[in-house]
Amino acid sequence: MKTILFDLDGTLLPMSLEQFTKNYCKQLSIFFADLIDGKQLITHVLSATNAMLHNQENRRNEEVFIKHLATLIPGDIQVYIERFSSFYDSAFLNLQEILPPHPQIAATIKILKEKNYQLVVATNPIFPIKANIHRLNWAGLNAADFSYISSFENNCYCKPNPAYFREVLTSINESPENCLMVGNDVQEDLAARKVGIKTYLIDDHIIHRGGEIVTDYRGSYTDFFDFAAKLPPIPQRI
């Protein structure tokens, strides 16, 4: 093992997904209030997001989202695209106050960097890269510490589709047997096992929709810190 893939929401950045979603929708509704009714906007955004989550074609998630949204909203889609871009640089930042970092996360990443592990952010790519970088910063992390960050501009598939994990592996030129996927979502993150990637389930903010839990490792943030501390260093890459 020489590459570690991390989920973002609920893993690198501790959160209640329900609380985050509620506040995200509130900020989005306010920011678009002059263009469209808030409830109507959220219904359309969730529908377009669902289109990304279930996409099986080799098309960027951004394209899937925009094309689907364009069939639902009134008016010029370009106006909405520009407004979304502005949203992630402004009102989206208000969410930071409900998302305090966990101190052991930054410490764990520091240890793994010192041991020369390749680190990857394997978040479900339904947000633009700028939103992912903001959330990494809120977690007390630096985007430069990661060799790859999935996003809706760069990816065509979503978790738990095995094609998502294969897409990430291709992007980082890595074999599944050399990787570990760390996440808090039983159905989405542990799906990495389907392509041969070992998994570590973080319990602190676990999302489990029922059924058997099958994972190679499992524990709290503290347990994962100890796990990382015991890992052997990786020889310097040439």
PDB file of C-alpha atoms in Angstrom:
ATOM      1  CA  MET A   1       0.000   0.000   0.000  1.00  0.00           C
ATOM      2  CA  LYS A   2       1.413   3.349  -1.031  1.00  0.00           C
ATOM      3  CA  THR A   3      -1.618   5.446  -1.982  1.00  0.00           C
ATOM      4  CA  ILE A   4      -4.452   6.469   0.345  1.00  0.00           C
ATOM      5  CA  LEU A   5      -7.773   7.763  -0.974  1.00  0.00           C
ATOM      6  CA  PHE A   6      -9.895   9.899   1.344  1.00  0.00           C
ATOM      7  CA  ASP A   7     -13.542  10.774   1.285  1.00  0.00           C
ATOM      8  CA  LEU A   8     -14.102  14.439   2.149  1.00  0.00           C
ATOM      9  CA  ASP A   9     -17.486  15.129   3.770  1.00  0.00           C
ATOM     10  CA  GLY A  10     -17.770  13.263   7.060  1.00  0.00           C
ATOM     11  CA  THR A  11     -14.204  11.959   6.768  1.00  0.00           C
ATOM     12  CA  LEU A  12     -11.541  14.629   6.210  1.00  0.00           C
ATOM     13  CA  LEU A  13     -14.128  17.222   7.205  1.00  0.00           C
ATOM     14  CA  PRO A  14     -16.329  16.091  10.116  1.00  0.00           C
ATOM     15  CA  MET A  15     -19.979  16.865   9.534  1.00  0.00           C
ATOM     16  CA  SER A  16     -23.568  15.870   9.888  1.00  0.00           C
ATOM     17  CA  LEU A  17     -24.644  15.423   6.280  1.00  0.00           C
ATOM     18  CA  GLU A  18     -28.213  16.334   7.176  1.00  0.00           C
ATOM     19  CA  GLN A  19     -27.163  19.608   8.821  1.00  0.00           C
ATOM     20  CA  PHE A  20     -24.800  20.463   5.974  1.00  0.00           C
ATOM     21  CA  THR A  21     -27.443  19.796   3.316  1.00  0.00           C
ATOM     22  CA  LYS A  22     -30.045  21.870   5.161  1.00  0.00           C
ATOM     23  CA  ASN A  23     -27.734  24.869   5.482  1.00  0.00           C
ATOM     24  CA  TYR A  24     -26.390  24.481   1.944  1.00  0.00           C
ATOM     25  CA  CYS A  25     -29.927  24.610   0.538  1.00  0.00           C
ATOM     26  CA  LYS A  26     -30.717  27.655   2.690  1.00  0.00           C
ATOM     27  CA  GLN A  27     -27.696  29.577   1.416  1.00  0.00           C
ATOM     28  CA  LEU A  28     -28.431  28.553  -2.164  1.00  0.00           C
ATOM     29  CA  SER A  29     -32.067  29.691  -1.926  1.00  0.00           C
ATOM     30  CA  ILE A  30     -31.099  33.093  -0.577  1.00  0.00           C
ATOM     31  CA  PHE A  31     -28.377  33.608  -3.185  1.00  0.00           C
ATOM     32  CA  PHE A  32     -30.705  32.858  -6.106  1.00  0.00           C
ATOM     33  CA  ALA A  33     -33.798  34.553  -4.657  1.00  0.00           C
ATOM     34  CA  ASP A  34     -33.946  37.241  -7.364  1.00  0.00           C
ATOM     35  CA  LEU A  35     -33.946  34.602 -10.127  1.00  0.00           C
ATOM     36  CA  ILE A  36     -36.154  31.783  -8.890  1.00  0.00           C
ATOM     37  CA  ASP A  37     -38.239  30.606  -5.947  1.00  0.00           C
ATOM     38  CA  GLY A  38     -36.002  28.910  -3.400  1.00  0.00           C
ATOM     39  CA  LYS A  39     -37.979  25.675  -3.048  1.00  0.00           C
ATOM     40  CA  GLN A  40     -38.245  25.358  -6.797  1.00  0.00           C
ATOM     41  CA  LEU A  41     -34.500  25.868  -7.210  1.00  0.00           C
ATOM     42  CA  ILE A  42     -33.634  23.224  -4.634  1.00  0.00           C
ATOM     43  CA  THR A  43     -35.998  20.733  -6.287  1.00  0.00           C
ATOM     44  CA  HIS A  44     -34.286  21.324  -9.630  1.00  0.00           C
ATOM     45  CA  VAL A  45     -30.753  21.190  -8.170  1.00  0.00           C
ATOM     46  CA  LEU A  46     -31.503  17.913  -6.399  1.00  0.00           C
ATOM     47  CA  SER A  47     -32.913  16.485  -9.625  1.00  0.00           C
ATOM     48  CA  ALA A  48     -29.788  17.521 -11.564  1.00  0.00           C
ATOM     49  CA  THR A  49     -27.588  16.115  -8.793  1.00  0.00           C
ATOM     50  CA  ASN A  50     -29.479  12.836  -8.967  1.00  0.00           C
ATOM     51  CA  ALA A  51     -28.779  12.763 -12.710  1.00  0.00           C
ATOM     52  CA  MET A  52     -25.046  12.958 -11.944  1.00  0.00           C
ATOM     53  CA  LEU A  53     -25.255  10.249  -9.286  1.00  0.00           C
ATOM     54  CA  HIS A  54     -26.906   7.840 -11.722  1.00  0.00           C
ATOM     55  CA  ASN A  55     -25.000   8.753 -14.870  1.00  0.00           C
ATOM     56  CA  GLN A  56     -23.552   5.711 -16.643  1.00  0.00           C
ATOM     57  CA  GLU A  57     -22.157   7.512 -19.680  1.00  0.00           C
ATOM     58  CA  ASN A  58     -18.642   8.791 -20.270  1.00  0.00           C
ATOM     59  CA  ARG A  59     -19.685  12.422 -19.783  1.00  0.00           C
ATOM     60  CA  ARG A  60     -18.329  14.874 -17.221  1.00  0.00           C
ATOM     61  CA  ASN A  61     -20.617  15.349 -14.259  1.00  0.00           C
ATOM     62  CA  GLU A  62     -20.585  19.095 -14.873  1.00  0.00           C
ATOM     63  CA  GLU A  63     -22.064  18.541 -18.338  1.00  0.00           C
ATOM     64  CA  VAL A  64     -24.678  16.132 -16.975  1.00  0.00           C
ATOM     65  CA  PHE A  65     -25.675  18.592 -14.241  1.00  0.00           C
ATOM     66  CA  ILE A  66     -25.962  21.610 -16.548  1.00  0.00           C
ATOM     67  CA  LYS A  67     -27.825  19.812 -19.326  1.00  0.00           C
ATOM     68  CA  HIS A  68     -30.341  18.385 -16.870  1.00  0.00           C
ATOM     69  CA  LEU A  69     -30.788  21.692 -15.037  1.00  0.00           C
ATOM     70  CA  ALA A  70     -31.328  23.499 -18.330  1.00  0.00           C
ATOM     71  CA  THR A  71     -34.410  21.364 -19.000  1.00  0.00           C
ATOM     72  CA  LEU A  72     -35.961  22.414 -15.686  1.00  0.00           C
ATOM     73  CA  ILE A  73     -35.279  26.073 -15.025  1.00  0.00           C
ATOM     74  CA  PRO A  74     -36.847  29.086 -16.740  1.00  0.00           C
ATOM     75  CA  GLY A  75     -34.620  31.561 -18.537  1.00  0.00           C
ATOM     76  CA  ASP A  76     -31.008  31.540 -19.688  1.00  0.00           C
ATOM     77  CA  ILE A  77     -28.983  28.642 -18.219  1.00  0.00           C
ATOM     78  CA  GLN A  78     -25.778  30.676 -18.623  1.00  0.00           C
ATOM     79  CA  VAL A  79     -27.074  33.160 -16.041  1.00  0.00           C
ATOM     80  CA  TYR A  80     -27.464  30.313 -13.572  1.00  0.00           C
ATOM     81  CA  ILE A  81     -24.032  28.880 -14.366  1.00  0.00           C
ATOM     82  CA  GLU A  82     -22.396  32.233 -13.651  1.00  0.00           C
ATOM     83  CA  ARG A  83     -24.428  32.634 -10.461  1.00  0.00           C
ATOM     84  CA  PHE A  84     -23.364  29.180  -9.232  1.00  0.00           C
ATOM     85  CA  SER A  85     -19.733  30.112  -9.807  1.00  0.00           C
ATOM     86  CA  SER A  86     -20.180  33.256  -7.716  1.00  0.00           C
ATOM     87  CA  PHE A  87     -22.035  31.302  -5.019  1.00  0.00           C
ATOM     88  CA  TYR A  88     -19.047  29.062  -4.283  1.00  0.00           C
ATOM     89  CA  ASP A  89     -16.849  32.116  -3.804  1.00  0.00           C
ATOM     90  CA  SER A  90     -19.263  33.888  -1.467  1.00  0.00           C
ATOM     91  CA  ALA A  91     -22.395  32.535   0.250  1.00  0.00           C
ATOM     92  CA  PHE A  92     -21.053  28.970   0.278  1.00  0.00           C
ATOM     93  CA  LEU A  93     -18.302  30.152   2.635  1.00  0.00           C
ATOM     94  CA  ASN A  94     -20.926  30.800   5.321  1.00  0.00           C
ATOM     95  CA  LEU A  95     -21.127  27.047   5.856  1.00  0.00           C
ATOM     96  CA  GLN A  96     -17.692  26.988   7.450  1.00  0.00           C
ATOM     97  CA  GLU A  97     -19.099  28.084  10.813  1.00  0.00           C
ATOM     98  CA  ILE A  98     -21.038  24.829  11.189  1.00  0.00           C
ATOM     99  CA  LEU A  99     -18.091  22.644  10.107  1.00  0.00           C
ATOM    100  CA  PRO A 100     -15.309  22.774  12.719  1.00  0.00           C
ATOM    101  CA  PRO A 101     -12.245  20.647  11.866  1.00  0.00           C
ATOM    102  CA  HIS A 102     -11.075  17.643  13.861  1.00  0.00           C
ATOM    103  CA  PRO A 103      -7.510  18.242  15.130  1.00  0.00           C
ATOM    104  CA  GLN A 104      -6.377  14.680  14.454  1.00  0.00           C
ATOM    105  CA  ILE A 105      -7.165  14.917  10.757  1.00  0.00           C
ATOM    106  CA  ALA A 106      -4.447  17.456   9.969  1.00  0.00           C
ATOM    107  CA  ALA A 107      -2.044  15.559  12.224  1.00  0.00           C
ATOM    108  CA  THR A 108      -2.785  12.291  10.428  1.00  0.00           C
ATOM    109  CA  ILE A 109      -2.278  13.823   6.990  1.00  0.00           C
ATOM    110  CA  LYS A 110       1.023  15.310   8.175  1.00  0.00           C
ATOM    111  CA  ILE A 111       2.250  11.887   9.275  1.00  0.00           C
ATOM    112  CA  LEU A 112       1.287  10.272   5.985  1.00  0.00           C
ATOM    113  CA  LYS A 113       2.948  13.041   3.969  1.00  0.00           C
ATOM    114  CA  GLU A 114       6.142  12.629   6.000  1.00  0.00           C
ATOM    115  CA  LYS A 115       6.049   8.906   5.222  1.00  0.00           C
ATOM    116  CA  ASN A 116       5.727   9.704   1.512  1.00  0.00           C
ATOM    117  CA  TYR A 117       2.291   8.205   0.881  1.00  0.00           C
ATOM    118  CA  GLN A 118       0.457   9.513  -2.153  1.00  0.00           C
ATOM    119  CA  LEU A 119      -2.751  11.136  -0.889  1.00  0.00           C
ATOM    120  CA  VAL A 120      -5.928  11.505  -2.936  1.00  0.00           C
ATOM    121  CA  VAL A 121      -9.252  13.216  -2.250  1.00  0.00           C
ATOM    122  CA  ALA A 122     -11.835  10.747  -3.536  1.00  0.00           C
ATOM    123  CA  THR A 123     -14.930  12.767  -2.751  1.00  0.00           C
ATOM    124  CA  ASN A 124     -18.163  12.159  -4.620  1.00  0.00           C
ATOM    125  CA  PRO A 125     -17.666  14.549  -7.566  1.00  0.00           C
ATOM    126  CA  ILE A 126     -20.927  16.474  -7.378  1.00  0.00           C
ATOM    127  CA  PHE A 127     -19.311  19.806  -6.422  1.00  0.00           C
ATOM    128  CA  PRO A 128     -16.942  22.040  -8.419  1.00  0.00           C
ATOM    129  CA  ILE A 129     -13.257  21.926  -7.547  1.00  0.00           C
ATOM    130  CA  LYS A 130     -13.381  25.314  -5.801  1.00  0.00           C
ATOM    131  CA  ALA A 131     -16.011  23.989  -3.345  1.00  0.00           C
ATOM    132  CA  ASN A 132     -13.852  20.946  -2.619  1.00  0.00           C
ATOM    133  CA  ILE A 133     -10.790  23.099  -1.983  1.00  0.00           C
ATOM    134  CA  HIS A 134     -12.768  25.358   0.366  1.00  0.00           C
ATOM    135  CA  ARG A 135     -13.865  22.336   2.405  1.00  0.00           C
ATOM    136  CA  LEU A 136     -10.315  21.002   2.552  1.00  0.00           C
ATOM    137  CA  ASN A 137      -9.195  24.364   3.920  1.00  0.00           C
ATOM    138  CA  TRP A 138     -11.978  24.255   6.521  1.00  0.00           C
ATOM    139  CA  ALA A 139     -10.622  20.868   7.585  1.00  0.00           C
ATOM    140  CA  GLY A 140      -7.248  22.514   8.223  1.00  0.00           C
ATOM    141  CA  LEU A 141      -5.699  20.948   5.127  1.00  0.00           C
ATOM    142  CA  ASN A 142      -3.911  22.183   2.027  1.00  0.00           C
ATOM    143  CA  ALA A 143      -5.022  21.073  -1.423  1.00  0.00           C
ATOM    144  CA  ALA A 144      -1.342  20.857  -2.403  1.00  0.00           C
ATOM    145  CA  ASP A 145      -0.955  17.880  -0.050  1.00  0.00           C
ATOM    146  CA  PHE A 146      -3.076  15.790  -2.412  1.00  0.00           C
ATOM    147  CA  SER A 147      -1.991  14.575  -5.826  1.00  0.00           C
ATOM    148  CA  TYR A 148      -5.566  14.391  -7.091  1.00  0.00           C
ATOM    149  CA  ILE A 149      -8.939  15.831  -6.062  1.00  0.00           C
ATOM    150  CA  SER A 150     -12.059  14.527  -7.772  1.00  0.00           C
ATOM    151  CA  SER A 151     -14.645  17.108  -8.836  1.00  0.00           C
ATOM    152  CA  PHE A 152     -17.593  17.497 -11.140  1.00  0.00           C
ATOM    153  CA  GLU A 153     -15.397  19.207 -13.736  1.00  0.00           C
ATOM    154  CA  ASN A 154     -13.013  16.230 -13.946  1.00  0.00           C
ATOM    155  CA  ASN A 155     -15.057  13.093 -13.289  1.00  0.00           C
ATOM    156  CA  CYS A 156     -17.732  11.222 -15.201  1.00  0.00           C
ATOM    157  CA  TYR A 157     -19.066   8.918 -12.509  1.00  0.00           C
ATOM    158  CA  CYS A 158     -20.023   8.957  -8.830  1.00  0.00           C
ATOM    159  CA  LYS A 159     -19.732   6.612  -5.870  1.00  0.00           C
ATOM    160  CA  PRO A 160     -20.777   3.839  -5.378  1.00  0.00           C
ATOM    161  CA  ASN A 161     -20.371   3.116  -9.112  1.00  0.00           C
ATOM    162  CA  PRO A 162     -17.188   1.023  -9.504  1.00  0.00           C
ATOM    163  CA  ALA A 163     -16.469   3.067 -12.635  1.00  0.00           C
ATOM    164  CA  TYR A 164     -15.768   6.051 -10.361  1.00  0.00           C
ATOM    165  CA  PHE A 165     -12.980   4.231  -8.540  1.00  0.00           C
ATOM    166  CA  ARG A 166     -11.529   2.912 -11.793  1.00  0.00           C
ATOM    167  CA  GLU A 167     -11.609   6.474 -13.149  1.00  0.00           C
ATOM    168  CA  VAL A 168      -9.644   7.736 -10.131  1.00  0.00           C
ATOM    169  CA  LEU A 169      -7.118   4.893 -10.400  1.00  0.00           C
ATOM    170  CA  THR A 170      -6.558   5.697 -14.066  1.00  0.00           C
ATOM    171  CA  SER A 171      -6.109   9.392 -13.272  1.00  0.00           C
ATOM    172  CA  ILE A 172      -3.425   8.701 -10.655  1.00  0.00           C
ATOM    173  CA  ASN A 173      -1.877   5.801 -12.625  1.00  0.00           C
ATOM    174  CA  GLU A 174      -2.180   3.430  -9.701  1.00  0.00           C
ATOM    175  CA  SER A 175      -3.185  -0.196  -9.176  1.00  0.00           C
ATOM    176  CA  PRO A 176      -6.030  -1.039  -6.761  1.00  0.00           C
ATOM    177  CA  GLU A 177      -3.879  -3.402  -4.689  1.00  0.00           C
ATOM    178  CA  ASN A 178      -1.607  -0.454  -3.819  1.00  0.00           C
ATOM    179  CA  CYS A 179      -4.479   1.649  -2.442  1.00  0.00           C
ATOM    180  CA  LEU A 180      -6.592   2.141   0.662  1.00  0.00           C
ATOM    181  CA  MET A 181      -9.944   3.968   0.609  1.00  0.00           C
ATOM    182  CA  VAL A 182     -10.797   5.813   3.835  1.00  0.00           C
ATOM    183  CA  GLY A 183     -14.384   6.963   4.308  1.00  0.00           C
ATOM    184  CA  ASN A 184     -17.439   7.140   6.538  1.00  0.00           C
ATOM    185  CA  ASP A 185     -20.150   6.018   4.106  1.00  0.00           C
ATOM    186  CA  VAL A 186     -20.734   2.270   4.128  1.00  0.00           C
ATOM    187  CA  GLN A 187     -22.464   2.081   0.767  1.00  0.00           C
ATOM    188  CA  GLU A 188     -20.419   4.696  -1.117  1.00  0.00           C
ATOM    189  CA  ASP A 189     -16.884   4.395   0.218  1.00  0.00           C
ATOM    190  CA  LEU A 190     -16.730   0.659   0.882  1.00  0.00           C
ATOM    191  CA  ALA A 191     -17.798   0.137  -2.746  1.00  0.00           C
ATOM    192  CA  ALA A 192     -14.089   0.603  -3.523  1.00  0.00           C
ATOM    193  CA  ARG A 193     -13.686  -3.058  -2.555  1.00  0.00           C
ATOM    194  CA  LYS A 194     -15.496  -3.981  -5.792  1.00  0.00           C
ATOM    195  CA  VAL A 195     -12.440  -2.914  -7.794  1.00  0.00           C
ATOM    196  CA  GLY A 196      -9.887  -4.434  -5.414  1.00  0.00           C
ATOM    197  CA  ILE A 197      -9.148  -1.447  -3.153  1.00  0.00           C
ATOM    198  CA  LYS A 198      -8.899  -2.131   0.579  1.00  0.00           C
ATOM    199  CA  THR A 199     -11.042   0.052   2.825  1.00  0.00           C
ATOM    200  CA  TYR A 200     -10.975   1.745   6.222  1.00  0.00           C
ATOM    201  CA  LEU A 201     -14.354   2.750   7.651  1.00  0.00           C
ATOM    202  CA  ILE A 202     -14.295   5.820   9.914  1.00  0.00           C
ATOM    203  CA  ASP A 203     -16.984   5.445  12.577  1.00  0.00           C
ATOM    204  CA  ASP A 204     -17.270   8.997  13.921  1.00  0.00           C
ATOM    205  CA  HIS A 205     -19.791  10.233  11.342  1.00  0.00           C
ATOM    206  CA  ILE A 206     -20.799   6.916   9.836  1.00  0.00           C
ATOM    207  CA  ILE A 207     -23.510   6.785   7.162  1.00  0.00           C
ATOM    208  CA  HIS A 208     -25.109   3.362   6.884  1.00  0.00           C
ATOM    209  CA  ARG A 209     -28.308   2.653   4.997  1.00  0.00           C
ATOM    210  CA  GLY A 210     -28.620  -0.929   6.177  1.00  0.00           C
ATOM    211  CA  GLY A 211     -27.142  -4.308   5.370  1.00  0.00           C
ATOM    212  CA  GLU A 212     -23.879  -6.000   6.233  1.00  0.00           C
ATOM    213  CA  ILE A 213     -20.732  -3.937   6.763  1.00  0.00           C
ATOM    214  CA  VAL A 214     -17.712  -5.471   5.046  1.00  0.00           C
ATOM    215  CA  THR A 215     -14.431  -3.594   5.383  1.00  0.00           C
ATOM    216  CA  ASP A 216     -10.753  -4.369   5.887  1.00  0.00           C
ATOM    217  CA  TYR A 217     -10.322  -1.904   8.740  1.00  0.00           C
ATOM    218  CA  ARG A 218     -12.632   0.094  10.957  1.00  0.00           C
ATOM    219  CA  GLY A 219     -12.233   2.644  13.740  1.00  0.00           C
ATOM    220  CA  SER A 220     -12.497   6.207  15.000  1.00  0.00           C
ATOM    221  CA  TYR A 221     -10.391   9.218  14.007  1.00  0.00           C
ATOM    222  CA  THR A 222      -8.095   8.323  16.897  1.00  0.00           C
ATOM    223  CA  ASP A 223      -7.812   4.728  15.709  1.00  0.00           C
ATOM    224  CA  PHE A 224      -6.950   5.866  12.196  1.00  0.00           C
ATOM    225  CA  PHE A 225      -4.320   8.259  13.552  1.00  0.00           C
ATOM    226  CA  ASP A 226      -2.715   5.312  15.346  1.00  0.00           C
ATOM    227  CA  PHE A 227      -3.039   3.200  12.186  1.00  0.00           C
ATOM    228  CA  ALA A 228      -1.248   5.876  10.137  1.00  0.00           C
ATOM    229  CA  ALA A 229       1.457   6.262  12.779  1.00  0.00           C
ATOM    230  CA  LYS A 230       2.273   2.549  12.516  1.00  0.00           C
ATOM    231  CA  LEU A 231       2.448   2.418   8.719  1.00  0.00           C
ATOM    232  CA  PRO A 232       5.936   1.951   7.256  1.00  0.00           C
ATOM    233  CA  PRO A 233       7.444   4.825   5.260  1.00  0.00           C
ATOM    234  CA  ILE A 234       7.347   4.608   1.467  1.00  0.00           C
ATOM    235  CA  PRO A 235      10.619   4.925  -0.477  1.00  0.00           C
ATOM    236  CA  GLN A 236      10.996   8.268  -2.205  1.00  0.00           C
ATOM    237  CA  ARG A 237       9.472   8.219  -5.672  1.00  0.00           C
ATOM    238  CA  ILE A 238      11.824   8.966  -8.531  1.00  0.00           C
TER     239      ILE A 238
END
